[in-house]
mmCIF file of C-alpha atoms in Angstrom:
data_model
loop_
_atom_site.group_PDB
_atom_site.id
_atom_site.type_symbol
_atom_site.label_atom_id
_atom_site.label_comp_id
_atom_site.label_asym_id
_atom_site.label_seq_id
_atom_site.Cartn_x
_atom_site.Cartn_y
_atom_site.Cartn_z
ATOM 1 C CA MET A 79 0.060 -0.188 0.136
ATOM 2 C CA VAL A 80 1.210 3.212 -1.143
ATOM 3 C CA ALA A 81 0.978 5.989 1.462
ATOM 4 C CA ALA A 82 0.135 9.459 0.229
ATOM 5 C CA PRO A 83 2.839 12.344 0.638
ATOM 6 C CA PRO A 84 1.919 14.342 3.940
ATOM 7 C CA THR A 85 -0.411 17.341 2.779
ATOM 8 C CA VAL A 86 1.556 21.062 4.765
ATOM 9 C CA PRO A 87 -0.821 23.463 4.804
ATOM 10 C CA PHE A 88 0.047 26.846 3.452
ATOM 11 C CA PRO A 89 0.302 30.581 6.230
ATOM 12 C CA ALA A 90 -2.233 32.396 4.844
ATOM 13 C CA ALA A 91 -1.149 35.038 2.191
ATOM 14 C CA SER A 92 -0.843 38.822 2.344
ATOM 15 C CA ALA A 93 -1.496 40.909 -0.182
ATOM 16 C CA ALA A 94 2.605 41.974 -0.731
ATOM 17 C CA SER A 95 3.478 38.531 -0.625
ATOM 18 C CA VAL A 96 2.936 34.897 -1.774
ATOM 19 C CA PRO A 97 4.507 31.691 0.655
ATOM 20 C CA MET A 98 7.128 29.998 -1.711
ATOM 21 C CA GLY A 99 5.254 26.961 -3.085
ATOM 22 C CA GLY A 100 2.115 29.025 -2.188
ATOM 23 C CA ILE A 101 -1.071 30.265 -4.238
ATOM 24 C CA PRO A 102 -0.628 33.540 -5.107
ATOM 25 C CA THR A 103 -3.847 36.093 -4.020
ATOM 26 C CA TYR A 104 -5.997 38.005 -5.870
ATOM 27 C CA THR A 105 -4.286 40.934 -5.217
ATOM 28 C CA GLU A 106 -1.444 38.283 -7.122
ATOM 29 C CA ILE A 107 -3.722 37.747 -10.093
ATOM 30 C CA ASP A 108 -4.420 41.602 -9.961
ATOM 31 C CA ARG A 109 -1.089 42.768 -10.193
ATOM 32 C CA ASP A 110 0.750 40.447 -12.074
ATOM 33 C CA ARG A 111 -2.587 41.522 -14.970
ATOM 34 C CA GLU A 112 -1.766 45.480 -14.335
ATOM 35 C CA GLN A 113 1.854 44.091 -15.330
ATOM 36 C CA VAL A 114 1.021 42.342 -18.580
ATOM 37 C CA ARG A 115 -1.725 45.446 -20.060
ATOM 38 C CA GLU A 116 1.300 47.641 -19.522
ATOM 39 C CA TRP A 117 3.742 45.407 -21.552
ATOM 40 C CA THR A 118 0.463 45.454 -24.143
ATOM 41 C CA ARG A 119 0.570 49.124 -24.002
ATOM 42 C CA THR A 120 4.470 49.215 -23.856
ATOM 43 C CA ALA A 121 4.529 47.280 -27.153
ATOM 44 C CA ALA A 122 1.719 48.973 -28.307
ATOM 45 C CA ARG A 123 3.402 52.702 -27.982
ATOM 46 C CA ALA A 124 6.807 50.644 -29.810
ATOM 47 C CA CYS A 125 4.317 50.844 -32.515
ATOM 48 C CA ASP A 126 3.149 53.390 -33.199
ATOM 49 C CA ALA A 127 6.492 55.054 -32.565
ATOM 50 C CA LYS A 128 7.675 53.569 -35.341
ATOM 51 C CA GLY A 129 4.762 54.651 -37.467
ATOM 52 C CA ALA A 130 2.348 51.194 -37.116
ATOM 53 C CA GLU A 131 -1.318 51.557 -38.779
ATOM 54 C CA ASP A 132 -4.388 50.589 -36.827
ATOM 55 C CA THR A 133 -2.962 49.740 -33.556
ATOM 56 C CA LEU A 134 -4.661 48.172 -31.457
ATOM 57 C CA ILE A 135 -5.277 45.728 -28.002
ATOM 58 C CA LEU A 136 -7.209 43.350 -27.795
ATOM 59 C CA GLU A 137 -8.237 41.584 -24.218
ATOM 60 C CA VAL A 138 -8.363 38.080 -25.379
ATOM 61 C CA GLY A 139 -7.961 35.882 -21.703
ATOM 62 C CA ALA A 140 -11.488 35.575 -21.301
ATOM 63 C CA VAL A 141 -12.385 33.853 -24.608
ATOM 64 C CA LEU A 142 -8.772 32.490 -25.419
ATOM 65 C CA ALA A 143 -7.079 30.716 -23.084
ATOM 66 C CA ILE A 144 -3.670 30.522 -23.618
ATOM 67 C CA THR A 145 -3.211 34.278 -23.501
ATOM 68 C CA ASP A 146 -4.666 36.915 -21.877
ATOM 69 C CA ALA A 147 -4.487 40.239 -25.336
ATOM 70 C CA PHE A 148 -3.657 40.420 -28.873
ATOM 71 C CA VAL A 149 -1.354 43.933 -30.016
ATOM 72 C CA LEU A 150 -2.158 44.045 -33.385
ATOM 73 C CA THR A 151 -0.928 46.912 -35.679
ATOM 74 C CA SER A 152 -0.009 46.912 -39.784
ATOM 75 C CA GLY A 153 3.421 47.891 -41.349
ATOM 76 C CA ARG A 154 2.950 49.555 -45.357
ATOM 77 C CA ASN A 155 5.472 47.230 -46.451
ATOM 78 C CA HIS A 156 7.743 44.244 -44.974
ATOM 79 C CA ARG A 157 10.852 46.666 -43.904
ATOM 80 C CA GLN A 158 8.313 48.136 -41.530
ATOM 81 C CA VAL A 159 7.036 45.584 -41.069
ATOM 82 C CA ALA A 160 10.561 44.349 -39.235
ATOM 83 C CA THR A 161 11.218 47.280 -37.636
ATOM 84 C CA ILE A 162 8.128 47.613 -35.810
ATOM 85 C CA ALA A 163 8.385 44.139 -34.490
ATOM 86 C CA ASP A 164 12.362 44.526 -33.755
ATOM 87 C CA GLU A 165 11.389 48.075 -31.690
ATOM 88 C CA VAL A 166 8.691 45.848 -29.895
ATOM 89 C CA GLU A 167 11.236 43.445 -28.641
ATOM 90 C CA ALA A 168 13.125 46.842 -27.575
ATOM 91 C CA ALA A 169 10.989 48.441 -25.858
ATOM 92 C CA VAL A 170 9.484 45.905 -24.013
ATOM 93 C CA LYS A 171 12.632 44.546 -22.717
ATOM 94 C CA ALA A 172 14.016 48.266 -21.469
ATOM 95 C CA VAL A 173 10.444 48.445 -19.207
ATOM 96 C CA GLY A 174 11.819 45.247 -17.825
ATOM 97 C CA GLY A 175 9.358 42.944 -19.767
ATOM 98 C CA PRO A 176 10.402 39.091 -19.984
ATOM 99 C CA PRO A 177 11.567 38.364 -24.083
ATOM 100 C CA PRO A 178 9.171 36.019 -25.929
ATOM 101 C CA LEU A 179 9.336 32.560 -26.319
ATOM 102 C CA ARG A 180 8.229 32.594 -29.595
ATOM 103 C CA VAL A 181 8.640 34.534 -32.830
ATOM 104 C CA GLU A 182 7.774 32.831 -35.864
ATOM 105 C CA GLY A 183 7.176 35.010 -39.035
ATOM 106 C CA ARG A 184 10.219 37.213 -38.834
ATOM 107 C CA GLU A 185 12.074 36.429 -42.659
ATOM 108 C CA GLN A 186 9.385 37.224 -44.707
ATOM 109 C CA ALA A 187 8.172 39.818 -42.871
ATOM 110 C CA GLU A 188 4.094 39.379 -44.140
ATOM 111 C CA TRP A 189 3.692 38.578 -40.448
ATOM 112 C CA VAL A 190 5.691 38.301 -37.494
ATOM 113 C CA LEU A 191 4.261 36.888 -34.082
ATOM 114 C CA LEU A 192 5.971 37.652 -30.685
ATOM 115 C CA ASP A 193 4.722 35.194 -28.091
ATOM 116 C CA TYR A 194 4.999 36.408 -24.929
ATOM 117 C CA GLY A 195 3.023 33.535 -23.589
ATOM 118 C CA ASP A 196 0.495 36.266 -21.715
ATOM 119 C CA PHE A 197 0.241 38.371 -25.039
ATOM 120 C CA VAL A 198 0.814 37.742 -28.227
ATOM 121 C CA VAL A 199 1.443 40.978 -30.930
ATOM 122 C CA HIS A 200 1.077 40.815 -34.771
ATOM 123 C CA VAL A 201 3.043 43.336 -37.531
ATOM 124 C CA PHE A 202 0.864 42.366 -40.095
ATOM 125 C CA LEU A 203 2.000 43.699 -44.032
ATOM 126 C CA ASP A 204 -1.223 46.031 -44.967
ATOM 127 C CA GLU A 205 -2.474 43.650 -46.502
ATOM 128 C CA VAL A 206 -2.043 40.519 -44.694
ATOM 129 C CA ARG A 207 -4.238 41.887 -42.507
ATOM 130 C CA ARG A 208 -7.251 42.149 -44.549
ATOM 131 C CA TYR A 209 -7.130 38.686 -45.542
ATOM 132 C CA TYR A 210 -7.136 37.127 -42.472
ATOM 133 C CA ASP A 211 -9.319 40.390 -40.179
ATOM 134 C CA LEU A 212 -8.782 39.158 -37.053
ATOM 135 C CA GLU A 213 -10.864 41.795 -35.245
ATOM 136 C CA ARG A 214 -13.766 39.535 -36.903
ATOM 137 C CA LEU A 215 -13.019 37.245 -35.304
ATOM 138 C CA TRP A 216 -12.388 38.357 -32.075
ATOM 139 C CA SER A 217 -15.339 41.346 -32.418
ATOM 140 C CA ASP A 218 -16.497 40.123 -28.527
ATOM 141 C CA ALA A 219 -13.347 40.940 -27.334
ATOM 142 C CA PRO A 220 -13.179 43.832 -25.644
ATOM 143 C CA ARG A 221 -10.301 46.988 -26.052
ATOM 144 C CA LEU A 222 -7.657 48.341 -23.665
ATOM 145 C CA GLY A 223 -7.614 51.698 -24.063
ATOM 146 C CA TRP A 224 -3.847 52.989 -24.968
ATOM 147 C CA GLU A 225 -2.094 56.143 -25.671
ATOM 148 C CA PRO A 226 0.223 56.687 -27.811
ATOM 149 C CA THR A 227 3.646 58.778 -26.290
ATOM 150 C CA PRO A 228 4.110 62.561 -26.998
ATOM 151 C CA ALA A 229 7.535 61.522 -28.747
ATOM 152 C CA SER A 230 6.204 58.386 -31.505
ATOM 153 C CA ARG A 231 5.050 60.075 -34.473
ATOM 154 C CA THR A 232 8.332 62.877 -34.598
#
């Protein structure tokens, strides 16, 4: 007969800390969500800084279990698409964000996908974005507001 592993009660977690091996509190989870939102806003501002068009953030976490948000944006040509993707990586890193877990499409620069786990940045060539029309596909997802930095369009 195999003995059951001993149970160890977790101490009560305060809003400011999570015990080693403990379960995060709702306050911790909310803070993590807000951090992800800030990284998505940073990504959107980085897109804007490189002249991207129609940048928006969709909060897809309620309808898609694998990520919390999509940043969608477009570039006018392959070079701009690649430049936007590079700027997003640099900007998220500059604010202490994670590196992307995976990057796809960089060589073709028609649809570059930067997968950060908690959020995904989609940088499209204009005509490719129109073809796949992710805004229509995820039309039920709420949009997260963001403001460009004042110097981003100089």
